[in-house]
Coordinates of C-alpha atoms in Angstrom, one line a residue:
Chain A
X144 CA 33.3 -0.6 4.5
X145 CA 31.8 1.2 1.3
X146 CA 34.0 -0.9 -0.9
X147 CA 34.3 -4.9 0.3
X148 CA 30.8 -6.2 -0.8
X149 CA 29.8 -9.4 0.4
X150 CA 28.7 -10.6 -2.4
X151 CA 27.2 -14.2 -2.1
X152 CA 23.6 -14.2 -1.7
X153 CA 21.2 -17.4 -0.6
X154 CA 23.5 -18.0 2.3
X155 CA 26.8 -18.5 0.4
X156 CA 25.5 -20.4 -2.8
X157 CA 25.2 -18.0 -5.2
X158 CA 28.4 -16.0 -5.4
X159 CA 28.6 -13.2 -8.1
X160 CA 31.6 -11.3 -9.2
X161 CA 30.6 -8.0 -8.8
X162 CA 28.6 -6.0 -7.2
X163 CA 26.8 -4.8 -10.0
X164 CA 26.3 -8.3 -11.0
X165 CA 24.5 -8.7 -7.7
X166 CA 22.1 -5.9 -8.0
X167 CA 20.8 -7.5 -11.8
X168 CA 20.4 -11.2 -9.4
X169 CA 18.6 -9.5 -7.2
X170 CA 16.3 -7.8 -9.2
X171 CA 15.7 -11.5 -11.3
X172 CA 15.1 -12.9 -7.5
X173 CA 12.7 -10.1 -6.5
X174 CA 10.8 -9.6 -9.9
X175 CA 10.2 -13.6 -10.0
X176 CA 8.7 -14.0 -6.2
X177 CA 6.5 -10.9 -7.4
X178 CA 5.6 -12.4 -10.4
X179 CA 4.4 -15.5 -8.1
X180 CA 2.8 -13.5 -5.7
X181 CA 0.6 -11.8 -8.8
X182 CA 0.1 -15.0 -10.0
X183 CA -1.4 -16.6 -6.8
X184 CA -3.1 -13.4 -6.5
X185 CA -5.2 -14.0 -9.7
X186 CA -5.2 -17.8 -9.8
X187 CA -6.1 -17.9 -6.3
X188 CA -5.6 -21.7 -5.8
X189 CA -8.9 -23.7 -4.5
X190 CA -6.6 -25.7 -2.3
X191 CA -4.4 -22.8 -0.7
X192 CA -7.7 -20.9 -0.3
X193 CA -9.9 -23.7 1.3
X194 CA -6.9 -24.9 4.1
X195 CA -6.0 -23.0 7.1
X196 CA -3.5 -22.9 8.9
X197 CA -3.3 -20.8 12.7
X198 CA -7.1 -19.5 11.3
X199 CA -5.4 -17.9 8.2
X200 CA -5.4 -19.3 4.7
X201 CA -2.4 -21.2 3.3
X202 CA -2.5 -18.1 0.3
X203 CA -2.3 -15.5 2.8
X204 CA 0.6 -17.3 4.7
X205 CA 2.5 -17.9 0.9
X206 CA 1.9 -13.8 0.4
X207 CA 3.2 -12.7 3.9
X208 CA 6.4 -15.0 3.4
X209 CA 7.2 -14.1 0.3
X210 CA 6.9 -10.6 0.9
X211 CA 9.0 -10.7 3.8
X212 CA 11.3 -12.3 1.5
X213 CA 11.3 -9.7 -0.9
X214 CA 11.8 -7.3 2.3
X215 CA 14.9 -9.1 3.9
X216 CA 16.3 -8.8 -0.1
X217 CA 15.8 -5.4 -0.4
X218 CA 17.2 -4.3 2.8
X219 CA 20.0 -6.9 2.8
X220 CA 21.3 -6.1 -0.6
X221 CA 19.6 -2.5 -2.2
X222 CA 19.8 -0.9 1.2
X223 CA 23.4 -2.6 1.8
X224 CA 22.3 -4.0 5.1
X225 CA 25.0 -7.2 4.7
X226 CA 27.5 -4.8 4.7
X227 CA 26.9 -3.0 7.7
X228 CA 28.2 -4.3 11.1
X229 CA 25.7 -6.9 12.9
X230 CA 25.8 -4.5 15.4
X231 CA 24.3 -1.9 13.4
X232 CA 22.3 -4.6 11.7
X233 CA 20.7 -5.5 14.6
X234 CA 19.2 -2.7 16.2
X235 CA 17.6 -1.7 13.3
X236 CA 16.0 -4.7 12.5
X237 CA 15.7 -6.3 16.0
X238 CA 14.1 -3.2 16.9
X239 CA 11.5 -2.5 14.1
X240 CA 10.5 -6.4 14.0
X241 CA 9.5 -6.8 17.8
X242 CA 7.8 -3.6 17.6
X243 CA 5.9 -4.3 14.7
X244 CA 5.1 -7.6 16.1
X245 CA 3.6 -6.6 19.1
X246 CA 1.5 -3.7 17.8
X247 CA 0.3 -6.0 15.2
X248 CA -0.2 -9.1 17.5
X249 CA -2.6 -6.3 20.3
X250 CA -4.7 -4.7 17.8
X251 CA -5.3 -8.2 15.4
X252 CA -6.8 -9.8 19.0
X253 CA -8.4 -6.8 19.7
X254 CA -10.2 -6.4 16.4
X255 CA -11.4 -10.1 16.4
X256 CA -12.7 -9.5 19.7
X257 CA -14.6 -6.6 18.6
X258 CA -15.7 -8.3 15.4
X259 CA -17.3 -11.5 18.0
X260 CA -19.0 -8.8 19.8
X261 CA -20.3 -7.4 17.1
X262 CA -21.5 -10.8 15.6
X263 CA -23.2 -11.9 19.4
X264 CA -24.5 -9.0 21.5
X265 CA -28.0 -8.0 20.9
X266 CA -27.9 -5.0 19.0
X267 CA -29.1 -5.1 15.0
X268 CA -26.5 -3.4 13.0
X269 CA -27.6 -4.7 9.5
X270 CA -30.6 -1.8 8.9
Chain B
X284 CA 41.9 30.2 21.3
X285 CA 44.3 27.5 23.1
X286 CA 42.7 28.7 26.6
X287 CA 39.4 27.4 25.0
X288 CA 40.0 23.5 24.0
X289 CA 40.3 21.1 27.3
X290 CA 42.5 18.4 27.1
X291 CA 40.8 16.1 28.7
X292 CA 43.8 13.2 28.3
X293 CA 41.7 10.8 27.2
X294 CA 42.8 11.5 23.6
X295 CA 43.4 8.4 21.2
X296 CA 41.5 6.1 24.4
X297 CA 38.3 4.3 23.8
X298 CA 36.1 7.1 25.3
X299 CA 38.3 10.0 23.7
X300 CA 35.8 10.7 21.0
X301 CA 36.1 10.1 17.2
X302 CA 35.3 6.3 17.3
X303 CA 32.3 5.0 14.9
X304 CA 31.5 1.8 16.8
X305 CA 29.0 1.1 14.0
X306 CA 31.1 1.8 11.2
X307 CA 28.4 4.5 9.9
X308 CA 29.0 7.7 9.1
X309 CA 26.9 10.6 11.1
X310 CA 24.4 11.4 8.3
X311 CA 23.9 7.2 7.6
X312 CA 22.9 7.1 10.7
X313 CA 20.6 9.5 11.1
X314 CA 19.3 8.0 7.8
X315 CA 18.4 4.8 9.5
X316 CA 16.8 6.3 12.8
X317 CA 14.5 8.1 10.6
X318 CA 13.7 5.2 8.5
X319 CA 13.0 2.8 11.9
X320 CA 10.8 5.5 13.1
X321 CA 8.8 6.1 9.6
X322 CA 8.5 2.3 9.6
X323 CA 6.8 2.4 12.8
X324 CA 4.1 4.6 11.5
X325 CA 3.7 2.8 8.8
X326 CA 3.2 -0.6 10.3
X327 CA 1.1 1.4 12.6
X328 CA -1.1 2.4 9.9
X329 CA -1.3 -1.2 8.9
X330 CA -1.7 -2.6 11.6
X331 CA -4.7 -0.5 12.3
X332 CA -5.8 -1.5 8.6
X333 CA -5.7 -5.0 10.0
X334 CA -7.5 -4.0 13.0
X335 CA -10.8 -2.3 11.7
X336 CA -10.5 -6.1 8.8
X337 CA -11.0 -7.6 11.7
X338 CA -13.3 -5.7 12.7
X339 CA -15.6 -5.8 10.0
X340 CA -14.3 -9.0 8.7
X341 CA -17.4 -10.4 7.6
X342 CA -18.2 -6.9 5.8
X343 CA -15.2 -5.9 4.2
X344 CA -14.2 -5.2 0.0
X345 CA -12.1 -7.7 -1.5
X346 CA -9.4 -5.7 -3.1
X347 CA -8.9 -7.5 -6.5
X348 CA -13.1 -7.1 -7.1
X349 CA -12.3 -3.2 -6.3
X350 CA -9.2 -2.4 -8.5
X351 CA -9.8 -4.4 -11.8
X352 CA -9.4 -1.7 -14.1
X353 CA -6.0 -1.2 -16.5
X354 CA -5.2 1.9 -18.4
X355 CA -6.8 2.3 -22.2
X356 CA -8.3 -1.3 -21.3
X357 CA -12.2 -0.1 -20.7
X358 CA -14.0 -2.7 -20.0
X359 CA -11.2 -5.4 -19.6
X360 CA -11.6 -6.9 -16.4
X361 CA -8.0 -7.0 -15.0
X362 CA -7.4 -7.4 -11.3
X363 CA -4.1 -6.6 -10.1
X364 CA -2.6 -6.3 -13.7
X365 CA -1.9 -2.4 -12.7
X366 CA -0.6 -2.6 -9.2
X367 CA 1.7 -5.5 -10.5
X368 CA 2.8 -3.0 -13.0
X369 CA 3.7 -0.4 -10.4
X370 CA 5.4 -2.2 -8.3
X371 CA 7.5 -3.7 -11.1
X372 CA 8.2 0.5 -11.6
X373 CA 9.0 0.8 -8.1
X374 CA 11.3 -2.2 -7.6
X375 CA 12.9 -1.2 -11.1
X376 CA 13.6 2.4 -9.5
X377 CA 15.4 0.8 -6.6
X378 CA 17.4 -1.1 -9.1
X379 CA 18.9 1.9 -10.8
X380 CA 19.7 4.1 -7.6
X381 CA 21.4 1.4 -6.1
X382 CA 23.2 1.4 -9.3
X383 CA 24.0 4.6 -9.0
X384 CA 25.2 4.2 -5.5
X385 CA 27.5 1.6 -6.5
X386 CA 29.0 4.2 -9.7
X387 CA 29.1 6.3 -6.5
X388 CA 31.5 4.8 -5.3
X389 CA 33.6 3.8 -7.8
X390 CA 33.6 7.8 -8.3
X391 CA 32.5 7.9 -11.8
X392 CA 30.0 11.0 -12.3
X393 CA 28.4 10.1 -15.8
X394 CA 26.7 6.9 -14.5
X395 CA 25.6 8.0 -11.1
X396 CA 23.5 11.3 -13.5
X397 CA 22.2 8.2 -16.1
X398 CA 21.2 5.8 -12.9
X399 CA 20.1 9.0 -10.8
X400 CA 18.1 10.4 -14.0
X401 CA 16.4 6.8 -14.6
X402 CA 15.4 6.2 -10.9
X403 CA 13.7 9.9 -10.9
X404 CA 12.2 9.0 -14.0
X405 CA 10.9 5.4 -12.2
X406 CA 9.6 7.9 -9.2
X407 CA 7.3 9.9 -11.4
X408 CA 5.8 7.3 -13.3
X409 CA 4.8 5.7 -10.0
X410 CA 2.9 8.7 -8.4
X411 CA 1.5 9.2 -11.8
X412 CA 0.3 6.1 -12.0
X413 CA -0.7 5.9 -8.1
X414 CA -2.7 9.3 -9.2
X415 CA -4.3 7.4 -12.0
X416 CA -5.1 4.7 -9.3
X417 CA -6.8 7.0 -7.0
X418 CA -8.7 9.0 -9.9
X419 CA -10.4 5.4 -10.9
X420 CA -11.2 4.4 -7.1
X421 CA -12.8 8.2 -6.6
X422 CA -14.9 8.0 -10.0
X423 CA -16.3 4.7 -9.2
X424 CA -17.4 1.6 -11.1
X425 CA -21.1 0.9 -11.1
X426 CA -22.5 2.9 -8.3
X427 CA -24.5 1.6 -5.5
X428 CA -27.4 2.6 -2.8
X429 CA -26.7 3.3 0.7
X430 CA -29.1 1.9 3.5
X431 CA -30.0 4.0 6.1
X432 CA -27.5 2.0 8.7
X433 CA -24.7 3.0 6.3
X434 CA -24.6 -0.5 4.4
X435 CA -24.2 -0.8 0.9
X436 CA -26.4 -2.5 -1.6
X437 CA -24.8 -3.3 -5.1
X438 CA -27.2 -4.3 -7.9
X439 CA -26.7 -7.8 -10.0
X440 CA -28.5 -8.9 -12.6
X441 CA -30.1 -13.0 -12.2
X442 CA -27.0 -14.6 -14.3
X443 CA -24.9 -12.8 -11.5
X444 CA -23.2 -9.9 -13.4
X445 CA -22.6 -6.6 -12.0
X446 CA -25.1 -3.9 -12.7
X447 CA -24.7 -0.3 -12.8
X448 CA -27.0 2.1 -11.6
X449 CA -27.0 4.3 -14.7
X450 CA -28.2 1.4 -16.7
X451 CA -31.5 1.0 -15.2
X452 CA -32.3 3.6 -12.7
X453 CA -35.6 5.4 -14.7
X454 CA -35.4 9.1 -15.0
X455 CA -38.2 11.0 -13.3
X456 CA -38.0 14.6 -13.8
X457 CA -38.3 17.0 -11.0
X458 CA -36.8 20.4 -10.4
X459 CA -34.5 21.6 -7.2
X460 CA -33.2 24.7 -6.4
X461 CA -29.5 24.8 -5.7
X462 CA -28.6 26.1 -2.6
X463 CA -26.7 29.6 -2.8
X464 CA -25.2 31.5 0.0
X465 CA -27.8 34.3 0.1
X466 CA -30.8 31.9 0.5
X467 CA -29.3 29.4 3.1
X468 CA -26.7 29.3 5.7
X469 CA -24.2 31.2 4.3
X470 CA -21.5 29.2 5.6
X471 CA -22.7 25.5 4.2
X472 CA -21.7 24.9 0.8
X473 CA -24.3 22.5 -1.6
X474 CA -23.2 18.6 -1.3
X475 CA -22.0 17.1 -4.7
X476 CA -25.5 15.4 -6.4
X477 CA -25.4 12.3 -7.5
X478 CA -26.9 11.8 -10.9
X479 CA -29.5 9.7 -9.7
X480 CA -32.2 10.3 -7.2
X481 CA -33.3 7.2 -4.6
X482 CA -36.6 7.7 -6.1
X483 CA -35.4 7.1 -9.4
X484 CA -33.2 3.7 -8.7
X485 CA -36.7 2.4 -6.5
X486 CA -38.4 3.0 -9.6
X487 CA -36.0 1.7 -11.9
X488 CA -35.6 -1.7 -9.5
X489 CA -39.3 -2.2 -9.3
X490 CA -39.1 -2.1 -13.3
X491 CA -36.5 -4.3 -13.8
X492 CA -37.7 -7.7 -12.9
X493 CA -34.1 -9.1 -13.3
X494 CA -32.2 -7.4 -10.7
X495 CA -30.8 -8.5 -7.6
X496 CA -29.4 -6.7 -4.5
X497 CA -26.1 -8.4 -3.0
X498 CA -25.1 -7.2 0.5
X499 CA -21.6 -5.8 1.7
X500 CA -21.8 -8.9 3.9
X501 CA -20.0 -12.0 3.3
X502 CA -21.2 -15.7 3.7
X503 CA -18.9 -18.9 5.3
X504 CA -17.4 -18.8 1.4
X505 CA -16.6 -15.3 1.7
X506 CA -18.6 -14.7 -1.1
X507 CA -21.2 -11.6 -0.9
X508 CA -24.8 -12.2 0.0
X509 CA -27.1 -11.9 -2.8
X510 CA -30.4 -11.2 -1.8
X511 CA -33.5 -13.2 -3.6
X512 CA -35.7 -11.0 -5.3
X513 CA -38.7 -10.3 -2.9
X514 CA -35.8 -9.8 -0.1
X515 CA -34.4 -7.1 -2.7
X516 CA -37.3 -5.7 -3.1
X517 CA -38.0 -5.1 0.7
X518 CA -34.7 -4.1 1.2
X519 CA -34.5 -1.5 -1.7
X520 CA -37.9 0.2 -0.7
X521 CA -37.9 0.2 2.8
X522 CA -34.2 0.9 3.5
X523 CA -32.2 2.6 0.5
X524 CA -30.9 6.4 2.1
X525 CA -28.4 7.4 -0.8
X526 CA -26.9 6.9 -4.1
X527 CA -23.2 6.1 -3.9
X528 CA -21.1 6.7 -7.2
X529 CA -17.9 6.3 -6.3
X530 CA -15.5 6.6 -2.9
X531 CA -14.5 9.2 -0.6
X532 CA -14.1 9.7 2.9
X533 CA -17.7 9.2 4.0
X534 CA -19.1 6.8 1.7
X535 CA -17.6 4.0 -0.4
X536 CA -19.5 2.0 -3.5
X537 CA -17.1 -1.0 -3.0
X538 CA -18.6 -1.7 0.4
X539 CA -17.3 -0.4 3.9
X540 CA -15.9 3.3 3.9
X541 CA -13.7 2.2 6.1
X542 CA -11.7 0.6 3.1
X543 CA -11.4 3.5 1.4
X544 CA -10.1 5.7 4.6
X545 CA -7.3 3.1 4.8
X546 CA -6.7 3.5 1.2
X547 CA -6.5 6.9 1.1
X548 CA -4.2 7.1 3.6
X549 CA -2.2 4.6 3.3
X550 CA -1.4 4.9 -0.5
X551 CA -1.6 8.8 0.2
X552 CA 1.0 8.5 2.5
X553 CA 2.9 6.4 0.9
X554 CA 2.7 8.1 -2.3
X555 CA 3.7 11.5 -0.5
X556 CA 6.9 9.7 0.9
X557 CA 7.7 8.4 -3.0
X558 CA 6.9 12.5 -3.9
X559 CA 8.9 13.6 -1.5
X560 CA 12.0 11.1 -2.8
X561 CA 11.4 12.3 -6.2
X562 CA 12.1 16.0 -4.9
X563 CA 15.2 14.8 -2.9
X564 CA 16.5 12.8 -5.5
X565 CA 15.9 15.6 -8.1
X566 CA 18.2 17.9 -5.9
X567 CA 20.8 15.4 -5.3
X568 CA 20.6 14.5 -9.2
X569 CA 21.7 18.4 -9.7
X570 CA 24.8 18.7 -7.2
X571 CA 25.8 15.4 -9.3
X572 CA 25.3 17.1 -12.4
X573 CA 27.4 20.2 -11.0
X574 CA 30.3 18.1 -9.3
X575 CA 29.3 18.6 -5.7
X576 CA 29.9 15.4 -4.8
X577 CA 33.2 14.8 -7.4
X578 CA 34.9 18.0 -5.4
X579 CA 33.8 16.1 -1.9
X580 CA 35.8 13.4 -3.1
X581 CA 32.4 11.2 -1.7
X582 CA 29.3 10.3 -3.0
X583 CA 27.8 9.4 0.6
X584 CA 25.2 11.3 0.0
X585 CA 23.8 9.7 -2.8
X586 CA 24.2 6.4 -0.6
X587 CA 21.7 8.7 2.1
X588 CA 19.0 9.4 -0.5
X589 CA 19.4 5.9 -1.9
X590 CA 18.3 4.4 1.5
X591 CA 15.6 6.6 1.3
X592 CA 14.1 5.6 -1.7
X593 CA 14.9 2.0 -0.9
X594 CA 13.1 2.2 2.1
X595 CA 10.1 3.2 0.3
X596 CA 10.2 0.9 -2.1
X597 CA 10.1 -1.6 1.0
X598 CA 7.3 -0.1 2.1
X599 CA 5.4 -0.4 -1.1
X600 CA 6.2 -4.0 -0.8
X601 CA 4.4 -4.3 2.3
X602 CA 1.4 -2.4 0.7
X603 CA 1.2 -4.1 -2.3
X604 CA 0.6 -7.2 0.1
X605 CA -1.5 -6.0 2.9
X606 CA -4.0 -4.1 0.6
X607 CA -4.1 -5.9 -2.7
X608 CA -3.1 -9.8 -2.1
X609 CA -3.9 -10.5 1.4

């Protein structure tokens, strides 16, 4: 197990020919979506800021995709996760994602809600 | 001690024991269960960070206006330059243990110390930097005043540039006795002072015929309310409570203190965890050093702490979005 690395990343089309080799392309991959990420961060884009998509801005939607990205890369290849059995694989990730989801999914309705209340009822907060 | 062991005859079967049906060691995968269950409380601390956002959605700091400052730059206005920075440190770290992790296992001692050495070295520049971080967020920027419902009022002059207190507030001089144990409750402590008095930033704002108050609150733009003049002055005199320099638990100069809970804890936690790696790999870096793991004939448990320290490098990832981009 410890010793045959996969070692194609990007589904298959970029093959290196060690493992070490690997590490260095994914450190490139990693640095450059972060560099993007700062980037966007500071540019902020007009466009991405002014369109929404599912009432979230496009920016925010670039940041959370490219961070989960950067996650899947450093669990995949620093934390050796594509050379663990898919069974192993699995319930670790399977796990933590629908978790994660659902307690994120509950309390982002539930703060919205509050925040409407908030915003409608008849009690001054601003003082 | 023969009478002791049960054959069971299921030796060599299926259910006979000693299969790893997962192909990880014991230790690995305990490794993993603790890291699923640390990443449920962190996604449970932010997720409630994205709650009490929502919250206060209309009201809360944007991060980049909050952290702008840069190490020996004073002055320089540099949004994210220093978070980027850290996280390049982090991500840097995780690149050298898991070289060290492959050396592991190709059993060669010298390059796991170098790689082992290089990630602790990563570690502590982080939490020293993450310290640096906090220390500038604590000491504040430009101060602000406090309304008596808890909101904050920062202070902008007409072209729209940020204020601080200390440049306008006038100094009138009055005299207080501290509070000492054997003239008060004995048990209360005196509060920090601020170095201004309210009285002295209403005076200061009624003197200064250029300044402007803008709100914690945000407009359809998400830019901050800035108040006209006479509404400044209504709101400074009839509703300022308390000077705010700086941020702690109770109050916060950047806007909500709920902001600065999360911050604290989140990066305190986090920064504990990246602590608490640098300890770990610190011992593991010594039983290298001494042949613990040459003798074992396995460097596993390098691989152990390397998941570690992955892990919180992932997590910082996560951070770096949900506080600082998003």
């Amino acid at each position: 197990m410890a010793h045959d690395h996969n070692l194609a990343i990007f589904r298959g089309t970029l093959k290196f020919k060690s493992n070490v080799a690997k590490i260095w392309g994914v450190f490139v991959f990693l640095s450059i979506v972060t560099i993007i990420e700062v980037a966007l961060g500071i540019v902020k884009p007009a466009f991405l800021m002014d369109q929404t998509f599912l009432a979230m801005k496009l920016l925010n939607w670039i940041f959370i995709i490219l961070t989960l990205v950067k996650a899947y890369y450093i669990t995949w290849d620093f934390m050796h996760m594509r050379d663990e059995k898919s069974s192993l694989r699995r319930s670790v990730v399977w796990t933590a994602i629908f978790l994660i989801c659902y307690l994120v999914l509950i309390l982002l309705i539930e703060g919205d809600y509050i925040y409407e209340v908030y915003r409608n009822n008849y009690i001054k907060f601003n003082f | 001690m023969e009478a002791t062991v049960a054959k069971t005859g299921t030796e060599g079967k299926t259910w006979g024991g000693g299969n790893q049906p997962l192909r990880a060691s014991y230790g690995k995968m305990m490794m993993w269960f603790f890291i699923v269950s640390d990443a449920l409380t962190f996604s449970g601390f932010l997720a409630s960070y994205g709650f009490s956002r929502f919250k206060f959605v209309d009201a809360w700091p944007i991060a980049d206006e909050v952290f702008t400052h840069f190490p020996f730059l004073h002055g320089v206005d540099a949004p994210m330059y220093y978070v980027a920075f850290m996280t390049f440190i982090l991500i840097f770290s995780s690149v050298t243990m898991v070289l060290a992790v492959d050396a592991g296992h190709k059993m060669q001692q010298n390059k796991v110390i170098i790689y082992m050495f290089l990630t602790i070295i990563g570690g502590a520049v982080f939490v020293g930097s993450q310290a640096w971080e906090w220390a500038t967020f604590i000491k504040g920027d430009y101060g602000a005043v406090e309304t008596k419902g808890g909101r904050i009022l920062q202070f902008l002059d007409t072209e729209g540039e940020r204020v601080a207190i200390a440049d306008f507030a006038t100094n009138i001089p009055t005299s207080r006795d501290a509070h000492v144990a054997k003239n008060g409750v004995w048990y209360e402590a005196e509060d920090t002072q601020s170095s201004f008095s309210v009285e002295e930033i209403k005076a200061g704002f009624l003197a200064n015929d250029n300044l402007l108050v803008r709100t914690q609150y945000k407009d359809e733009n998400g830019h901050q309310i800035v108040l006209s003049r006479e509404e400044s002055v209504q709101k400074i005199i009839n509703e300022s409570a308390f000077v705010v320099e700086g941020a702690n638990l109770k109050h916060n100069e950047y806007g909500h203190p709920l902001f600065a809970d999360f911050f604290f804890f989140i990066t305190g936690f986090h920064g504990f965890h990246v602590f608490s790696g640098v300890l770990i790999n610190i011992i593991i870096f010594f039983n290298v050093v001494i042949g613990t793991y040459e003798r074992r004939g396995s460097y596993e448990m390098v691989e152990k702490v390397g998941l570690y320290w992955h892990f919180v490098d992932l997590v910082w990832v996560f951070v770096f979005t949900f506080f600082y981009l998003v």
